[in-house]
Tab-separated table of C-alpha atoms in Angstrom:
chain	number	residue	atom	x	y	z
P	20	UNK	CA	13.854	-1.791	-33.242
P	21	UNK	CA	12.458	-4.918	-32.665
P	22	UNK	CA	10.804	-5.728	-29.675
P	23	UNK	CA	13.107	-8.419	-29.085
P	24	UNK	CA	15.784	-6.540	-29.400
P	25	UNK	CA	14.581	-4.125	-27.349
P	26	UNK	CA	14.116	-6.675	-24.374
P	27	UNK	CA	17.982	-8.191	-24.908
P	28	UNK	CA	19.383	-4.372	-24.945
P	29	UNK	CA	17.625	-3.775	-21.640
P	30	UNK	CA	18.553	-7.380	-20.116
P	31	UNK	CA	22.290	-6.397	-21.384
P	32	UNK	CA	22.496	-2.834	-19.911
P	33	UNK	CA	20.760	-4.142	-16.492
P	34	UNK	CA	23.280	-6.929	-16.200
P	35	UNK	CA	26.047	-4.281	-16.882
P	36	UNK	CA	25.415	-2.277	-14.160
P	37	UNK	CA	25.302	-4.796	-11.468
P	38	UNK	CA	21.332	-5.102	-11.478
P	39	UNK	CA	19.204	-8.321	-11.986
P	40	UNK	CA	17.813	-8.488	-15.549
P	41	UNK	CA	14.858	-10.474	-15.086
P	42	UNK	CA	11.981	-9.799	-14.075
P	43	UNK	CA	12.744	-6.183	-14.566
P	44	UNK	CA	13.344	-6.264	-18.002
P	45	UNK	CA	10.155	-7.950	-19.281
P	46	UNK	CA	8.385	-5.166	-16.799
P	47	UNK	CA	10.231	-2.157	-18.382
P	48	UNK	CA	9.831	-3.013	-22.032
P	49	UNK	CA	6.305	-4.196	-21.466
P	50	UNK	CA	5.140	-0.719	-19.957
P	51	UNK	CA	6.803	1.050	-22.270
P	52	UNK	CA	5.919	-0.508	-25.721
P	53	UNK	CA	2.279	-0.818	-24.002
P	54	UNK	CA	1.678	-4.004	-24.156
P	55	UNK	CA	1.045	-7.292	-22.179
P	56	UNK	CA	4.474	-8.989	-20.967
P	57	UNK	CA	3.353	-12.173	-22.520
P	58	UNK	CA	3.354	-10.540	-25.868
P	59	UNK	CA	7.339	-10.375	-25.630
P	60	UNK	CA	7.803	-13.746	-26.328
P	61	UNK	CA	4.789	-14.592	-28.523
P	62	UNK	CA	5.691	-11.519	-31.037
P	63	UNK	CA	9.161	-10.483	-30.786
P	64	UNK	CA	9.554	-9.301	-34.266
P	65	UNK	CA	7.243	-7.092	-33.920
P	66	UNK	CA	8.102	-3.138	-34.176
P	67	UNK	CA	8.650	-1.228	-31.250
P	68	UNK	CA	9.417	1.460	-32.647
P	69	UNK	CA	12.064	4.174	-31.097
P	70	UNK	CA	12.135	3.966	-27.923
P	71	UNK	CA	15.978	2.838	-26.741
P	72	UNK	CA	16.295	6.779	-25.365
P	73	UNK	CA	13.336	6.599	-23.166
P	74	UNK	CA	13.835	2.886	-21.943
P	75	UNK	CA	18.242	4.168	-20.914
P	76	UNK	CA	16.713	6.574	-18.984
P	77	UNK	CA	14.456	3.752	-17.622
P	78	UNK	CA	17.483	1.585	-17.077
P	79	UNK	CA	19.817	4.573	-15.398
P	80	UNK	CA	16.908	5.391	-13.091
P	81	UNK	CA	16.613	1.442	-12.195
P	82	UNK	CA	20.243	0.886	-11.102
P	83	UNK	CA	20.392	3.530	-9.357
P	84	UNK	CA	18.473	1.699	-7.053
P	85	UNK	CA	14.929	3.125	-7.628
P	86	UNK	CA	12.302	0.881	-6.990
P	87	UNK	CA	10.303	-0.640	-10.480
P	88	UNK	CA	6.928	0.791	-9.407
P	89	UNK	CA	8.246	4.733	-9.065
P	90	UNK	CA	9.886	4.448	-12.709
P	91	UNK	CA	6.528	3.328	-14.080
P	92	UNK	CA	4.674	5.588	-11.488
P	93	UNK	CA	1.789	3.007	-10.838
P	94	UNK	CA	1.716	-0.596	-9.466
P	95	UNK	CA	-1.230	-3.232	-8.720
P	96	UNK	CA	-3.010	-3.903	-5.575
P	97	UNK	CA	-5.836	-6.025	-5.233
P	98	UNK	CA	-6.175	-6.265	-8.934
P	99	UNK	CA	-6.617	-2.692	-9.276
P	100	UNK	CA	-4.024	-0.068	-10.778
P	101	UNK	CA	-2.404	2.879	-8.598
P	102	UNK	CA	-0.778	5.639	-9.498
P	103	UNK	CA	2.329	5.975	-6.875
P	104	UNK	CA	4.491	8.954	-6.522
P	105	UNK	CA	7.735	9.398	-4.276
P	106	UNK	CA	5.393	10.669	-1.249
P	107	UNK	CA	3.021	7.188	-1.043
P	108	UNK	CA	4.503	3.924	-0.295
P	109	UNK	CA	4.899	1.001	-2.705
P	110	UNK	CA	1.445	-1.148	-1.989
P	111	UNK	CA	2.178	-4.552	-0.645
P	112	UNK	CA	0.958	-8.005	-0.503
P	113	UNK	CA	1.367	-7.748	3.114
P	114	UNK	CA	-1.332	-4.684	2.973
P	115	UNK	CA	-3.602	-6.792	0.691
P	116	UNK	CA	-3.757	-8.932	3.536
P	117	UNK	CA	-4.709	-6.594	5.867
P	118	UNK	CA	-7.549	-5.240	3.411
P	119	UNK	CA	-9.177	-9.141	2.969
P	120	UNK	CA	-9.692	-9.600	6.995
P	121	UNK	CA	-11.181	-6.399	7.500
P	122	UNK	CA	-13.546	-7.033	3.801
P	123	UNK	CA	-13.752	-10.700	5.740
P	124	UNK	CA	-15.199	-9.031	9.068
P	125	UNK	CA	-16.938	-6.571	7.281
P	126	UNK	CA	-19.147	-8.977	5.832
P	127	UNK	CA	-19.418	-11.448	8.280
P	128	UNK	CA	-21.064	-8.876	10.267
P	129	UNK	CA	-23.364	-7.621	7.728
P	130	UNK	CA	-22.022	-4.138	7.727
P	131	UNK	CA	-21.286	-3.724	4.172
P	132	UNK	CA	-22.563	-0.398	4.190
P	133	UNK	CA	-19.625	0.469	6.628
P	134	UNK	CA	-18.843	3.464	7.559
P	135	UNK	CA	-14.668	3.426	7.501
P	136	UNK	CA	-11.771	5.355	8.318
P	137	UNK	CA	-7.640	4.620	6.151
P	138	UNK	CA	-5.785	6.246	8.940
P	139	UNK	CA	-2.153	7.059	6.859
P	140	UNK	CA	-3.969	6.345	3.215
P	141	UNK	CA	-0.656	7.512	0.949
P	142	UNK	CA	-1.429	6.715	-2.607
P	143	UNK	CA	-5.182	5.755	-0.697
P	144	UNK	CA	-5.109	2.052	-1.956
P	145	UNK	CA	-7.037	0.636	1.103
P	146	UNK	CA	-9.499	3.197	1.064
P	147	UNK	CA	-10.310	2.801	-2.340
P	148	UNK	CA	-10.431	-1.059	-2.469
P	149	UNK	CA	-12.402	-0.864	0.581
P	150	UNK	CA	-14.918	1.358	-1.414
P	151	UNK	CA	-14.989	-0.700	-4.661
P	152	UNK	CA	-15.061	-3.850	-3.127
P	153	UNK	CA	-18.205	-2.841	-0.388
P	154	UNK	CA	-20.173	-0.567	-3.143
P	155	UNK	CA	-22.445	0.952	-0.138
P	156	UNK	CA	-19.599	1.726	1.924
P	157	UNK	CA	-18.432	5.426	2.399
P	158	UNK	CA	-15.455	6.490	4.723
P	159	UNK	CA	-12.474	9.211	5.413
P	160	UNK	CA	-9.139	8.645	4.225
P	161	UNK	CA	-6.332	10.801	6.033
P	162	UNK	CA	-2.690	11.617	5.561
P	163	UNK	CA	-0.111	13.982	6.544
P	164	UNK	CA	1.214	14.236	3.533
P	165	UNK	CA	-0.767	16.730	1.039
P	166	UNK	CA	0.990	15.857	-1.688
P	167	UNK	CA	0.081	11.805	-1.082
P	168	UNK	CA	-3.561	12.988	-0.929
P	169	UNK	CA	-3.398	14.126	-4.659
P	170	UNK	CA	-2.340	11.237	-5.701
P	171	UNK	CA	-5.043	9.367	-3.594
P	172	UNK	CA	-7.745	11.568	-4.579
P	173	UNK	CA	-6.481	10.462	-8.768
P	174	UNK	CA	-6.722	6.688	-7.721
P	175	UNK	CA	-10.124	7.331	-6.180
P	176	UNK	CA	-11.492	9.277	-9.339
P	177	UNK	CA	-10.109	6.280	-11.546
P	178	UNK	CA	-11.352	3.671	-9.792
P	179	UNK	CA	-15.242	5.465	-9.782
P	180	UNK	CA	-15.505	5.984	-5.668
P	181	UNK	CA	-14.669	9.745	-5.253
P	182	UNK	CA	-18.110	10.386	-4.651
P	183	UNK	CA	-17.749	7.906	-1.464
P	184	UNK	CA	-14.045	8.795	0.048
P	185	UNK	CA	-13.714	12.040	1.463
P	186	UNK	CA	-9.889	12.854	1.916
P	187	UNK	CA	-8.442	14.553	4.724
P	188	UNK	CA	-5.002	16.478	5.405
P	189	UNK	CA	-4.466	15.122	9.164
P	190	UNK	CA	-2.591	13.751	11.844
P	191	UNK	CA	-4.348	10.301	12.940
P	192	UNK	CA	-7.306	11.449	14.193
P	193	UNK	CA	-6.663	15.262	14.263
P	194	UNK	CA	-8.826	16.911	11.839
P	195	UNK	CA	-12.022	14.345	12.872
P	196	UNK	CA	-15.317	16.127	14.667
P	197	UNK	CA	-15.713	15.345	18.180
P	198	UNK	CA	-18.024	12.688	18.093
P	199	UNK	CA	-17.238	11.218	14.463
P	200	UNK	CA	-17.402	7.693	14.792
P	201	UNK	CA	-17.154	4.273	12.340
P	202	UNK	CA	-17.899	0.940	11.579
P	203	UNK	CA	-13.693	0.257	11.633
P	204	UNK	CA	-10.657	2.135	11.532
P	205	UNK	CA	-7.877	0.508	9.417
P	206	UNK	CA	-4.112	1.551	8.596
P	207	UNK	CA	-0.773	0.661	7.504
P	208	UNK	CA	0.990	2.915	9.912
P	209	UNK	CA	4.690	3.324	10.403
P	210	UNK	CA	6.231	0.449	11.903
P	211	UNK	CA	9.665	0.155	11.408
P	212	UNK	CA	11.993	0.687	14.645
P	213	UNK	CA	14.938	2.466	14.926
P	214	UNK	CA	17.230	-0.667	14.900
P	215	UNK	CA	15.936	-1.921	11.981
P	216	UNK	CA	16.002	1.545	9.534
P	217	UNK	CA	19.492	0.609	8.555
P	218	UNK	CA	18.778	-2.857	7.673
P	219	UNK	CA	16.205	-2.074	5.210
P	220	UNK	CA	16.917	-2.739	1.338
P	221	UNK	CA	18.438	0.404	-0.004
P	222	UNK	CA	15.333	0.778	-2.389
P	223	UNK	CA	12.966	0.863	0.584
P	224	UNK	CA	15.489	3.315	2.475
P	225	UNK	CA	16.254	5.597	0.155
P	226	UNK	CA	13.462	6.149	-2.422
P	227	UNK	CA	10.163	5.360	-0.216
P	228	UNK	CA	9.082	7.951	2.415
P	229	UNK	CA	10.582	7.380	5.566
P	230	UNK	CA	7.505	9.480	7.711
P	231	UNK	CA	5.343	6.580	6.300
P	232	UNK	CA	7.837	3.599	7.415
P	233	UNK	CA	9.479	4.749	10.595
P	234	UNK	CA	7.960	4.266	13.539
P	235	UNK	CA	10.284	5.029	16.538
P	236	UNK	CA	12.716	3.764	18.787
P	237	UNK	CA	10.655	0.417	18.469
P	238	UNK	CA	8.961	0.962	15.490
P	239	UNK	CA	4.577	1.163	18.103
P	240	UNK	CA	4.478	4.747	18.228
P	241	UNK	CA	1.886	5.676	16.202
P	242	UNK	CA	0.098	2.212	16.673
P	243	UNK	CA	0.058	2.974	20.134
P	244	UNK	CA	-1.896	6.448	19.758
P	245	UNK	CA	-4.462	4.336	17.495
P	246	UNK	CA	-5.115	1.998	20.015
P	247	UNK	CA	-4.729	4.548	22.646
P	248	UNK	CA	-7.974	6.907	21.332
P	249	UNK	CA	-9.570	4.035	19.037
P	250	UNK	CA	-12.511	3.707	21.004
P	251	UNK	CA	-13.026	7.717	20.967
P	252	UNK	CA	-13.753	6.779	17.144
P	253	UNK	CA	-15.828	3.588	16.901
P	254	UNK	CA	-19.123	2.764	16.926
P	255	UNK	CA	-20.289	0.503	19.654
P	256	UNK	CA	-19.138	-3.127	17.708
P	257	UNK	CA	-16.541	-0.802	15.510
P	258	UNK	CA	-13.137	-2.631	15.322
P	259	UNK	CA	-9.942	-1.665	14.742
P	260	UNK	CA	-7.492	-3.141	11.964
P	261	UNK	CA	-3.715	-2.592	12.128
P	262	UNK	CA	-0.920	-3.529	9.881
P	263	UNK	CA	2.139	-4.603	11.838
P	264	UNK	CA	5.606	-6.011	12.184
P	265	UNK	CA	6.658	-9.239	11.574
P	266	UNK	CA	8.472	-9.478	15.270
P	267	UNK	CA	6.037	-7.022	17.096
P	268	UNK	CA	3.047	-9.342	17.717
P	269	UNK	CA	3.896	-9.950	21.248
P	270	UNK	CA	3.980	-6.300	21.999
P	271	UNK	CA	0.880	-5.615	20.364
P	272	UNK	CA	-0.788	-7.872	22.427
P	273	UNK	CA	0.250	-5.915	25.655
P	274	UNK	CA	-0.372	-2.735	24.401
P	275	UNK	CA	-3.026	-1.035	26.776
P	276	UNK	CA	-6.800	-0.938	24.684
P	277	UNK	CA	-9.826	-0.454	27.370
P	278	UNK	CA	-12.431	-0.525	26.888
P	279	UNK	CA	-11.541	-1.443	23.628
P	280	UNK	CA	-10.638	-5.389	23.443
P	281	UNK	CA	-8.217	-7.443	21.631
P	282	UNK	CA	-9.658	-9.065	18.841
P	283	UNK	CA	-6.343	-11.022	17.552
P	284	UNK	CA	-2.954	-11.344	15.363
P	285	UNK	CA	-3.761	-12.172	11.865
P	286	UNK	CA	-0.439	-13.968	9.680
P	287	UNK	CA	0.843	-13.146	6.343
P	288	UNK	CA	0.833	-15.614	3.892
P	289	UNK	CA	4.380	-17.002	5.119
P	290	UNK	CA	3.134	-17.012	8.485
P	291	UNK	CA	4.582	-14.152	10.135
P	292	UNK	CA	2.613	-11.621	12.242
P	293	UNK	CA	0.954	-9.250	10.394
P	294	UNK	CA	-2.020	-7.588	11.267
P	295	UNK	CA	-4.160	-6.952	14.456
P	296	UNK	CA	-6.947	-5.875	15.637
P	297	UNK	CA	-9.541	-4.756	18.324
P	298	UNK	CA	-13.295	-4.448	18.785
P	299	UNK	CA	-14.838	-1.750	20.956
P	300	UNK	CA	-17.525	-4.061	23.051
P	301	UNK	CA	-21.252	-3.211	21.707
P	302	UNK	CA	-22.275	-1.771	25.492
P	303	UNK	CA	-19.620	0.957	24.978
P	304	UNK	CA	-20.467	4.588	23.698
């Protein structure tokens, strides 16, 4: 089959089923054939060989609701390649975000040789981009999840910084030494409240891990506990960088933090609240 034909059979079956057949098309028959989605359109007579069987099972899997980046088990973020798996969220423009103001601080402050610590790394996409984007940087990346931690560890052998990101089974800051301490903590904990579980797309609800999305009755509970015993894990100067809900900026801001101060609300890039963060003074210890 043509590869043309290919991409009008999937467009066909998607829009059968009830599902939008673009972009999702172009993505399926582009991973599958192995090659560039531009190439679609420039070459469509070219020979794609047999693969109608394994792009149906593509196209069941897909309107069934499951998310694009699970059927092709890897996705982009920050121009890299990760391999996902049902136990690590789907990485986010909102969490590329996050990762540029604490590279931003990191560098402003001359500590590119940061020590750092993913608190919640899933398929460990901050902790790696941290690593390959500050090349004398080292940190801990922890997870609850052991099964996430494999896949993390993969991403962190692909992407050449295994030998800098140590990976941890733990609760926050559980499994740390007394007296472990870094140059910034970062995460993408769970934020989503209660209330708002059931409003979620069903592809976010059903197929991504709930432990790494729900966050309580209103959605602060583990970025409480971060705040809470931040400064217990920072260097004097260290800072603290948290991912966070679009409507949950105000609360942040009255969250208690002494001795560890309030450093900000960051915005997303359609100006919604997005991340925060806090600095433990330099006269702490």
């Amino acid at each position: 089959m043509h590869l043309g034909d290919l991409l009008a059979h999937c467009r066909r079956e998607l829009r059968s089923r009830g599902c939008s057949p673009d972009p999702d098309s172009e993505i399926l028959v582009s991973a599958l054939a192995k090659i560039p989605r531009f190439r679609l359109r420039l070459d469509p007579r070219r020979e794609a060989g047999d693969l109608v069987s394994a792009l149906e099972a593509w196209i069941e899997r897909r309107s069934s609701g499951e998310p694009l980046q699970y059927i092709l088990g890897a996705w982009e973020f920050f121009g890299r390649e990760f391999r996902l798996s049902r136990d690590t969220l789907i990485p986010r423009p909102e969490t590329e975000g996050l990762v540029e103001k604490v590279l931003e601080r990191m560098r402003r402050n001359g500590k590119e040789d940061a020590r750092f610590l993913d608190v919640g790394t899933g398929s460990g996409a901050i902790a790696v981009t941290l690593a390959a984007e500050l090349p004398r940087a080292s940190g801990v990346a922890v997870d609850l999840l052991s099964r996430a931690l494999s896949v993390a560890r993969e991403n962190a052998r692909r992407h050449r910084v295994a030998d800098r990101v140590r990976f941890l089974c733990a609760d926050a800051y559980s499994a740390l030494k007394s007296g472990t301490r870094f140059d910034v903590v970062v995460s993408n904990p769970p934020y989503v409240s209660d209330s708002e579980w059931e409003s979620l797309p069903r592809e976010v609800r059903d197929f991504e891990p709930a432990a790494a999305l729900r966050g309580g009755a209103d959605g602060l509970s583990l970025i409480r506990r971060l705040v809470r015993d931040g400064s217990g894990h920072l260097l004097p100067g260290g800072e603290l960088w948290l991912e966070i809900g679009e409507t949950q900026g105000k609360a942040v801001r009255a969250l208690a933090c002494d001795p560890l101060r309030f450093a900000g609300i960051g915005r997303d890039l359609a100006g919604r609240d997005r991340v925060a963060g806090w600095v433990l003074p330099p006269g702490n210890r």
